[in-house]
Amino acid sequence: PRTWIKRLSLIALAMVIIQGIMGGLRVTGRFTTSTSPTDTAPNLTLALVHGVFGQVFFATMVALAVFCSPAWREPARAVGSADARKEQNLSALLVLGLVVQLVLGAFVRHTSAGLHLHLTMAGLVIVLALVVGMRAAHLHEQVPRVRQLGRWLVNLIGVQLLLGIAALLALVYDQDAVRPPAYEVTLVTAHQVTGALLLATSVMLALWTRRLLARADAT
């Protein structure tokens, strides 16, 4: 394997080790083998970082899978496109926007604060994802992989929007509950999982647009 893939693999290994350590420390607050509540102090900051870091690790593994795939290892056959640079920049911006949204979502989930900011960012990300997905699906029909990822992105953003609305309604309806009911937990979890799938799809689209699209004057 190429040297940079080996290095990325080592980074991924380090990330999963760090994630495991943070997973324990977010519950105990410090290194201890005790299970007594008096000896542990759950750490909110680590809980936030742990939640977001897990998604970033997942995205890193998706990128590794792309880099190691037979299709990526084949000689590149980039298709000339006048909008190649725009597609590449928009897809990269979408990945960044989704990471920011994951941070805001984790903050809301763990602190019950910042909902308005999370919803505002969600609106921006939805618009951006639809633009990126529809452009990929309809402007690059000669590149099947990019077209397919664009369709996945549009479908996933639709599912995520519905789950987000359902989770929000459940949260408002059960805001006085001592413990959230099972259906609310299910909706929130499904919303989080779909967010991870959106990030993974966006990462793949960002990588493949760089691999398969080139400026028309560069081909």
PDB file of C-alpha atoms in Angstrom:
ATOM      1  CA  PRO A   1       0.000   0.000   0.000  1.00  0.00           C
ATOM      2  CA  ARG A   2       1.037   3.578  -0.554  1.00  0.00           C
ATOM      3  CA  THR A   3       2.830   5.241   2.348  1.00  0.00           C
ATOM      4  CA  TRP A   4       0.105   7.806   2.949  1.00  0.00           C
ATOM      5  CA  ILE A   5      -2.529   5.064   3.205  1.00  0.00           C
ATOM      6  CA  LYS A   6      -0.411   3.316   5.833  1.00  0.00           C
ATOM      7  CA  ARG A   7      -0.148   6.571   7.735  1.00  0.00           C
ATOM      8  CA  LEU A   8      -3.878   7.181   7.508  1.00  0.00           C
ATOM      9  CA  SER A   9      -4.462   3.632   8.763  1.00  0.00           C
ATOM     10  CA  LEU A  10      -2.233   4.306  11.763  1.00  0.00           C
ATOM     11  CA  ILE A  11      -4.111   7.535  12.416  1.00  0.00           C
ATOM     12  CA  ALA A  12      -7.389   5.596  12.318  1.00  0.00           C
ATOM     13  CA  LEU A  13      -5.970   3.055  14.772  1.00  0.00           C
ATOM     14  CA  ALA A  14      -4.906   5.845  17.119  1.00  0.00           C
ATOM     15  CA  MET A  15      -8.350   7.422  16.785  1.00  0.00           C
ATOM     16  CA  VAL A  16     -10.210   4.277  17.813  1.00  0.00           C
ATOM     17  CA  ILE A  17      -7.899   3.821  20.814  1.00  0.00           C
ATOM     18  CA  ILE A  18      -8.488   7.421  21.864  1.00  0.00           C
ATOM     19  CA  GLN A  19     -12.221   6.962  21.325  1.00  0.00           C
ATOM     20  CA  GLY A  20     -12.229   3.931  23.615  1.00  0.00           C
ATOM     21  CA  ILE A  21     -10.354   5.796  26.334  1.00  0.00           C
ATOM     22  CA  MET A  22     -12.701   8.769  26.073  1.00  0.00           C
ATOM     23  CA  GLY A  23     -15.671   6.410  26.232  1.00  0.00           C
ATOM     24  CA  GLY A  24     -14.521   5.196  29.620  1.00  0.00           C
ATOM     25  CA  LEU A  25     -13.482   8.594  30.951  1.00  0.00           C
ATOM     26  CA  ARG A  26     -16.765  10.225  29.968  1.00  0.00           C
ATOM     27  CA  VAL A  27     -18.451   7.872  32.461  1.00  0.00           C
ATOM     28  CA  THR A  28     -15.860   7.761  35.237  1.00  0.00           C
ATOM     29  CA  GLY A  29     -14.298  11.199  34.851  1.00  0.00           C
ATOM     30  CA  ARG A  30     -10.877   9.745  35.641  1.00  0.00           C
ATOM     31  CA  PHE A  31      -8.881   6.548  35.370  1.00  0.00           C
ATOM     32  CA  THR A  32     -10.363   4.140  37.909  1.00  0.00           C
ATOM     33  CA  THR A  33     -11.541   0.549  38.141  1.00  0.00           C
ATOM     34  CA  SER A  34     -14.237   1.417  40.648  1.00  0.00           C
ATOM     35  CA  THR A  35     -17.887   1.172  39.662  1.00  0.00           C
ATOM     36  CA  SER A  36     -19.144   3.017  42.718  1.00  0.00           C
ATOM     37  CA  PRO A  37     -21.072   6.230  41.931  1.00  0.00           C
ATOM     38  CA  THR A  38     -19.128   7.971  44.694  1.00  0.00           C
ATOM     39  CA  ASP A  39     -15.858   7.335  42.848  1.00  0.00           C
ATOM     40  CA  THR A  40     -17.024   8.435  39.423  1.00  0.00           C
ATOM     41  CA  ALA A  41     -17.947  11.789  37.958  1.00  0.00           C
ATOM     42  CA  PRO A  42     -19.362  11.731  34.396  1.00  0.00           C
ATOM     43  CA  ASN A  43     -17.667  14.356  32.255  1.00  0.00           C
ATOM     44  CA  LEU A  44     -19.972  16.387  29.989  1.00  0.00           C
ATOM     45  CA  THR A  45     -17.153  17.811  27.889  1.00  0.00           C
ATOM     46  CA  LEU A  46     -15.774  14.360  27.170  1.00  0.00           C
ATOM     47  CA  ALA A  47     -19.272  13.153  26.350  1.00  0.00           C
ATOM     48  CA  LEU A  48     -19.551  15.867  23.695  1.00  0.00           C
ATOM     49  CA  VAL A  49     -16.110  15.181  22.256  1.00  0.00           C
ATOM     50  CA  HIS A  50     -16.685  11.424  22.366  1.00  0.00           C
ATOM     51  CA  GLY A  51     -19.908  11.707  20.375  1.00  0.00           C
ATOM     52  CA  VAL A  52     -18.433  13.891  17.645  1.00  0.00           C
ATOM     53  CA  PHE A  53     -15.095  12.078  17.528  1.00  0.00           C
ATOM     54  CA  GLY A  54     -16.888   8.797  16.864  1.00  0.00           C
ATOM     55  CA  GLN A  55     -18.533  10.276  13.783  1.00  0.00           C
ATOM     56  CA  VAL A  56     -15.216  11.667  12.560  1.00  0.00           C
ATOM     57  CA  PHE A  57     -13.616   8.250  13.040  1.00  0.00           C
ATOM     58  CA  PHE A  58     -16.420   6.671  11.019  1.00  0.00           C
ATOM     59  CA  ALA A  59     -15.845   9.193   8.225  1.00  0.00           C
ATOM     60  CA  THR A  60     -12.122   8.425   8.325  1.00  0.00           C
ATOM     61  CA  MET A  61     -12.811   4.711   7.906  1.00  0.00           C
ATOM     62  CA  VAL A  62     -15.122   5.461   4.985  1.00  0.00           C
ATOM     63  CA  ALA A  63     -12.344   7.477   3.355  1.00  0.00           C
ATOM     64  CA  LEU A  64      -9.913   4.598   3.917  1.00  0.00           C
ATOM     65  CA  ALA A  65     -12.364   2.188   2.311  1.00  0.00           C
ATOM     66  CA  VAL A  66     -12.581   4.467  -0.730  1.00  0.00           C
ATOM     67  CA  PHE A  67      -8.802   4.794  -1.005  1.00  0.00           C
ATOM     68  CA  CYS A  68      -8.332   1.019  -0.774  1.00  0.00           C
ATOM     69  CA  SER A  69     -11.122   0.159  -3.212  1.00  0.00           C
ATOM     70  CA  PRO A  70     -10.215  -1.368  -6.606  1.00  0.00           C
ATOM     71  CA  ALA A  71     -11.980   1.495  -8.390  1.00  0.00           C
ATOM     72  CA  TRP A  72      -9.779   4.101  -6.700  1.00  0.00           C
ATOM     73  CA  ARG A  73      -6.598   2.148  -7.377  1.00  0.00           C
ATOM     74  CA  GLU A  74      -7.336   2.008 -11.098  1.00  0.00           C
ATOM     75  CA  PRO A  75      -5.733   4.691 -13.287  1.00  0.00           C
ATOM     76  CA  ALA A  76      -7.848   7.816 -12.997  1.00  0.00           C
ATOM     77  CA  ARG A  77     -10.093   8.610 -15.950  1.00  0.00           C
ATOM     78  CA  ALA A  78     -11.244  12.081 -14.997  1.00  0.00           C
ATOM     79  CA  VAL A  79     -14.089  13.565 -17.022  1.00  0.00           C
ATOM     80  CA  GLY A  80     -13.665  17.159 -18.088  1.00  0.00           C
ATOM     81  CA  SER A  81     -16.230  19.529 -16.623  1.00  0.00           C
ATOM     82  CA  ALA A  82     -16.433  23.297 -16.533  1.00  0.00           C
ATOM     83  CA  ASP A  83     -17.977  23.002 -13.065  1.00  0.00           C
ATOM     84  CA  ALA A  84     -15.440  20.557 -11.642  1.00  0.00           C
ATOM     85  CA  ARG A  85     -13.854  23.053  -9.255  1.00  0.00           C
ATOM     86  CA  LYS A  86     -17.259  24.249  -8.085  1.00  0.00           C
ATOM     87  CA  GLU A  87     -18.432  20.689  -7.402  1.00  0.00           C
ATOM     88  CA  GLN A  88     -15.264  19.913  -5.473  1.00  0.00           C
ATOM     89  CA  ASN A  89     -15.533  23.044  -3.354  1.00  0.00           C
ATOM     90  CA  LEU A  90     -19.238  22.571  -2.649  1.00  0.00           C
ATOM     91  CA  SER A  91     -18.802  18.933  -1.624  1.00  0.00           C
ATOM     92  CA  ALA A  92     -15.936  19.872   0.706  1.00  0.00           C
ATOM     93  CA  LEU A  93     -18.039  22.669   2.190  1.00  0.00           C
ATOM     94  CA  LEU A  94     -20.849  20.187   2.795  1.00  0.00           C
ATOM     95  CA  VAL A  95     -18.537  17.873   4.743  1.00  0.00           C
ATOM     96  CA  LEU A  96     -17.451  20.807   6.894  1.00  0.00           C
ATOM     97  CA  GLY A  97     -21.054  21.905   7.416  1.00  0.00           C
ATOM     98  CA  LEU A  98     -22.102  18.422   8.485  1.00  0.00           C
ATOM     99  CA  VAL A  99     -19.270  18.216  11.025  1.00  0.00           C
ATOM    100  CA  VAL A 100     -20.343  21.557  12.507  1.00  0.00           C
ATOM    101  CA  GLN A 101     -23.931  20.312  12.612  1.00  0.00           C
ATOM    102  CA  LEU A 102     -22.814  17.139  14.394  1.00  0.00           C
ATOM    103  CA  VAL A 103     -21.091  19.271  17.032  1.00  0.00           C
ATOM    104  CA  LEU A 104     -24.232  21.357  17.520  1.00  0.00           C
ATOM    105  CA  GLY A 105     -26.386  18.234  17.656  1.00  0.00           C
ATOM    106  CA  ALA A 106     -24.165  16.690  20.321  1.00  0.00           C
ATOM    107  CA  PHE A 107     -24.323  19.929  22.310  1.00  0.00           C
ATOM    108  CA  VAL A 108     -28.125  19.958  22.192  1.00  0.00           C
ATOM    109  CA  ARG A 109     -28.319  16.264  23.052  1.00  0.00           C
ATOM    110  CA  HIS A 110     -26.096  16.529  26.118  1.00  0.00           C
ATOM    111  CA  THR A 111     -27.034  19.982  27.430  1.00  0.00           C
ATOM    112  CA  SER A 112     -30.598  20.576  26.149  1.00  0.00           C
ATOM    113  CA  ALA A 113     -29.390  24.012  25.010  1.00  0.00           C
ATOM    114  CA  GLY A 114     -28.637  25.628  21.668  1.00  0.00           C
ATOM    115  CA  LEU A 115     -31.623  24.147  19.835  1.00  0.00           C
ATOM    116  CA  HIS A 116     -32.292  27.297  17.789  1.00  0.00           C
ATOM    117  CA  LEU A 117     -28.714  27.402  16.521  1.00  0.00           C
ATOM    118  CA  HIS A 118     -28.882  23.693  15.696  1.00  0.00           C
ATOM    119  CA  LEU A 119     -32.102  24.186  13.720  1.00  0.00           C
ATOM    120  CA  THR A 120     -30.691  27.194  11.867  1.00  0.00           C
ATOM    121  CA  MET A 121     -27.587  25.280  10.889  1.00  0.00           C
ATOM    122  CA  ALA A 122     -29.770  22.331   9.897  1.00  0.00           C
ATOM    123  CA  GLY A 123     -31.628  24.543   7.427  1.00  0.00           C
ATOM    124  CA  LEU A 124     -28.378  25.711   5.853  1.00  0.00           C
ATOM    125  CA  VAL A 125     -26.998  22.177   5.630  1.00  0.00           C
ATOM    126  CA  ILE A 126     -30.218  20.851   4.094  1.00  0.00           C
ATOM    127  CA  VAL A 127     -30.129  23.488   1.352  1.00  0.00           C
ATOM    128  CA  LEU A 128     -26.439  22.878   0.687  1.00  0.00           C
ATOM    129  CA  ALA A 129     -26.877  19.087   0.644  1.00  0.00           C
ATOM    130  CA  LEU A 130     -29.778  19.330  -1.801  1.00  0.00           C
ATOM    131  CA  VAL A 131     -27.777  21.619  -4.081  1.00  0.00           C
ATOM    132  CA  VAL A 132     -24.719  19.351  -3.985  1.00  0.00           C
ATOM    133  CA  GLY A 133     -26.750  16.170  -4.373  1.00  0.00           C
ATOM    134  CA  MET A 134     -28.910  17.401  -7.225  1.00  0.00           C
ATOM    135  CA  ARG A 135     -25.952  18.859  -9.092  1.00  0.00           C
ATOM    136  CA  ALA A 136     -24.076  15.575  -8.748  1.00  0.00           C
ATOM    137  CA  ALA A 137     -27.104  13.552  -9.839  1.00  0.00           C
ATOM    138  CA  HIS A 138     -28.125  15.658 -12.831  1.00  0.00           C
ATOM    139  CA  LEU A 139     -25.080  17.554 -14.089  1.00  0.00           C
ATOM    140  CA  HIS A 140     -22.698  14.601 -14.207  1.00  0.00           C
ATOM    141  CA  GLU A 141     -24.683  11.752 -15.710  1.00  0.00           C
ATOM    142  CA  GLN A 142     -21.566  10.656 -17.580  1.00  0.00           C
ATOM    143  CA  VAL A 143     -19.940   9.812 -14.222  1.00  0.00           C
ATOM    144  CA  PRO A 144     -22.124   7.029 -12.722  1.00  0.00           C
ATOM    145  CA  ARG A 145     -20.388   6.930  -9.345  1.00  0.00           C
ATOM    146  CA  VAL A 146     -20.826  10.655  -8.747  1.00  0.00           C
ATOM    147  CA  ARG A 147     -24.407  10.518 -10.020  1.00  0.00           C
ATOM    148  CA  GLN A 148     -25.293   7.638  -7.688  1.00  0.00           C
ATOM    149  CA  LEU A 149     -23.767   9.325  -4.651  1.00  0.00           C
ATOM    150  CA  GLY A 150     -25.718  12.468  -5.488  1.00  0.00           C
ATOM    151  CA  ARG A 151     -28.957  10.486  -5.454  1.00  0.00           C
ATOM    152  CA  TRP A 152     -28.073   8.851  -2.162  1.00  0.00           C
ATOM    153  CA  LEU A 153     -27.354  12.260  -0.683  1.00  0.00           C
ATOM    154  CA  VAL A 154     -30.721  13.681  -1.734  1.00  0.00           C
ATOM    155  CA  ASN A 155     -32.592  10.639  -0.416  1.00  0.00           C
ATOM    156  CA  LEU A 156     -30.734  10.664   2.891  1.00  0.00           C
ATOM    157  CA  ILE A 157     -31.340  14.365   3.460  1.00  0.00           C
ATOM    158  CA  GLY A 158     -35.059  13.739   2.949  1.00  0.00           C
ATOM    159  CA  VAL A 159     -35.049  10.940   5.524  1.00  0.00           C
ATOM    160  CA  GLN A 160     -32.988  13.052   7.914  1.00  0.00           C
ATOM    161  CA  LEU A 161     -35.387  15.972   7.605  1.00  0.00           C
ATOM    162  CA  LEU A 162     -38.373  13.770   8.462  1.00  0.00           C
ATOM    163  CA  LEU A 163     -36.538  12.185  11.394  1.00  0.00           C
ATOM    164  CA  GLY A 164     -35.443  15.587  12.654  1.00  0.00           C
ATOM    165  CA  ILE A 165     -38.998  16.933  12.602  1.00  0.00           C
ATOM    166  CA  ALA A 166     -40.305  13.794  14.328  1.00  0.00           C
ATOM    167  CA  ALA A 167     -37.581  13.940  16.991  1.00  0.00           C
ATOM    168  CA  LEU A 168     -38.274  17.630  17.616  1.00  0.00           C
ATOM    169  CA  LEU A 169     -42.015  17.048  17.987  1.00  0.00           C
ATOM    170  CA  ALA A 170     -41.366  14.157  20.368  1.00  0.00           C
ATOM    171  CA  LEU A 171     -39.011  16.338  22.397  1.00  0.00           C
ATOM    172  CA  VAL A 172     -41.578  19.138  22.687  1.00  0.00           C
ATOM    173  CA  TYR A 173     -44.423  16.745  23.495  1.00  0.00           C
ATOM    174  CA  ASP A 174     -42.474  14.938  26.225  1.00  0.00           C
ATOM    175  CA  GLN A 175     -40.491  17.879  27.587  1.00  0.00           C
ATOM    176  CA  ASP A 176     -41.901  17.385  31.093  1.00  0.00           C
ATOM    177  CA  ALA A 177     -41.199  13.654  31.204  1.00  0.00           C
ATOM    178  CA  VAL A 178     -38.726  12.478  33.845  1.00  0.00           C
ATOM    179  CA  ARG A 179     -37.312   9.971  31.387  1.00  0.00           C
ATOM    180  CA  PRO A 180     -37.697  10.136  27.603  1.00  0.00           C
ATOM    181  CA  PRO A 181     -40.053   7.454  26.262  1.00  0.00           C
ATOM    182  CA  ALA A 182     -38.730   4.659  24.079  1.00  0.00           C
ATOM    183  CA  TYR A 183     -40.106   6.106  20.854  1.00  0.00           C
ATOM    184  CA  GLU A 184     -38.314   9.414  21.464  1.00  0.00           C
ATOM    185  CA  VAL A 185     -35.014   7.631  22.101  1.00  0.00           C
ATOM    186  CA  THR A 186     -35.553   5.605  18.923  1.00  0.00           C
ATOM    187  CA  LEU A 187     -36.227   8.707  16.838  1.00  0.00           C
ATOM    188  CA  VAL A 188     -33.231  10.593  18.216  1.00  0.00           C
ATOM    189  CA  THR A 189     -30.962   7.588  17.666  1.00  0.00           C
ATOM    190  CA  ALA A 190     -32.226   7.110  14.103  1.00  0.00           C
ATOM    191  CA  HIS A 191     -31.652  10.826  13.498  1.00  0.00           C
ATOM    192  CA  GLN A 192     -28.077  10.481  14.739  1.00  0.00           C
ATOM    193  CA  VAL A 193     -27.402   7.358  12.653  1.00  0.00           C
ATOM    194  CA  THR A 194     -28.745   9.020   9.513  1.00  0.00           C
ATOM    195  CA  GLY A 195     -26.484  11.980  10.244  1.00  0.00           C
ATOM    196  CA  ALA A 196     -23.519   9.609  10.252  1.00  0.00           C
ATOM    197  CA  LEU A 197     -24.646   8.133   6.925  1.00  0.00           C
ATOM    198  CA  LEU A 198     -24.978  11.634   5.493  1.00  0.00           C
ATOM    199  CA  LEU A 199     -21.446  12.455   6.582  1.00  0.00           C
ATOM    200  CA  ALA A 200     -20.139   9.207   5.081  1.00  0.00           C
ATOM    201  CA  THR A 201     -21.922   9.834   1.772  1.00  0.00           C
ATOM    202  CA  SER A 202     -20.656  13.409   1.662  1.00  0.00           C
ATOM    203  CA  VAL A 203     -17.092  12.274   2.289  1.00  0.00           C
ATOM    204  CA  MET A 204     -17.344   9.733  -0.528  1.00  0.00           C
ATOM    205  CA  LEU A 205     -18.811  12.324  -2.875  1.00  0.00           C
ATOM    206  CA  ALA A 206     -16.100  14.843  -1.998  1.00  0.00           C
ATOM    207  CA  LEU A 207     -13.388  12.267  -2.686  1.00  0.00           C
ATOM    208  CA  TRP A 208     -14.851  10.946  -5.919  1.00  0.00           C
ATOM    209  CA  THR A 209     -15.497  14.396  -7.377  1.00  0.00           C
ATOM    210  CA  ARG A 210     -11.798  15.067  -6.935  1.00  0.00           C
ATOM    211  CA  ARG A 211     -10.921  11.747  -8.494  1.00  0.00           C
ATOM    212  CA  LEU A 212     -13.351  11.636 -11.392  1.00  0.00           C
ATOM    213  CA  LEU A 213     -13.962  15.271 -12.322  1.00  0.00           C
ATOM    214  CA  ALA A 214     -11.393  17.614 -13.814  1.00  0.00           C
ATOM    215  CA  ARG A 215     -11.588  21.115 -15.184  1.00  0.00           C
ATOM    216  CA  ALA A 216     -12.408  21.039 -18.869  1.00  0.00           C
ATOM    217  CA  ASP A 217      -9.282  23.023 -19.729  1.00  0.00           C
ATOM    218  CA  ALA A 218      -7.135  20.503 -17.816  1.00  0.00           C
ATOM    219  CA  THR A 219      -8.225  17.403 -19.749  1.00  0.00           C
TER     220      THR A 219
END
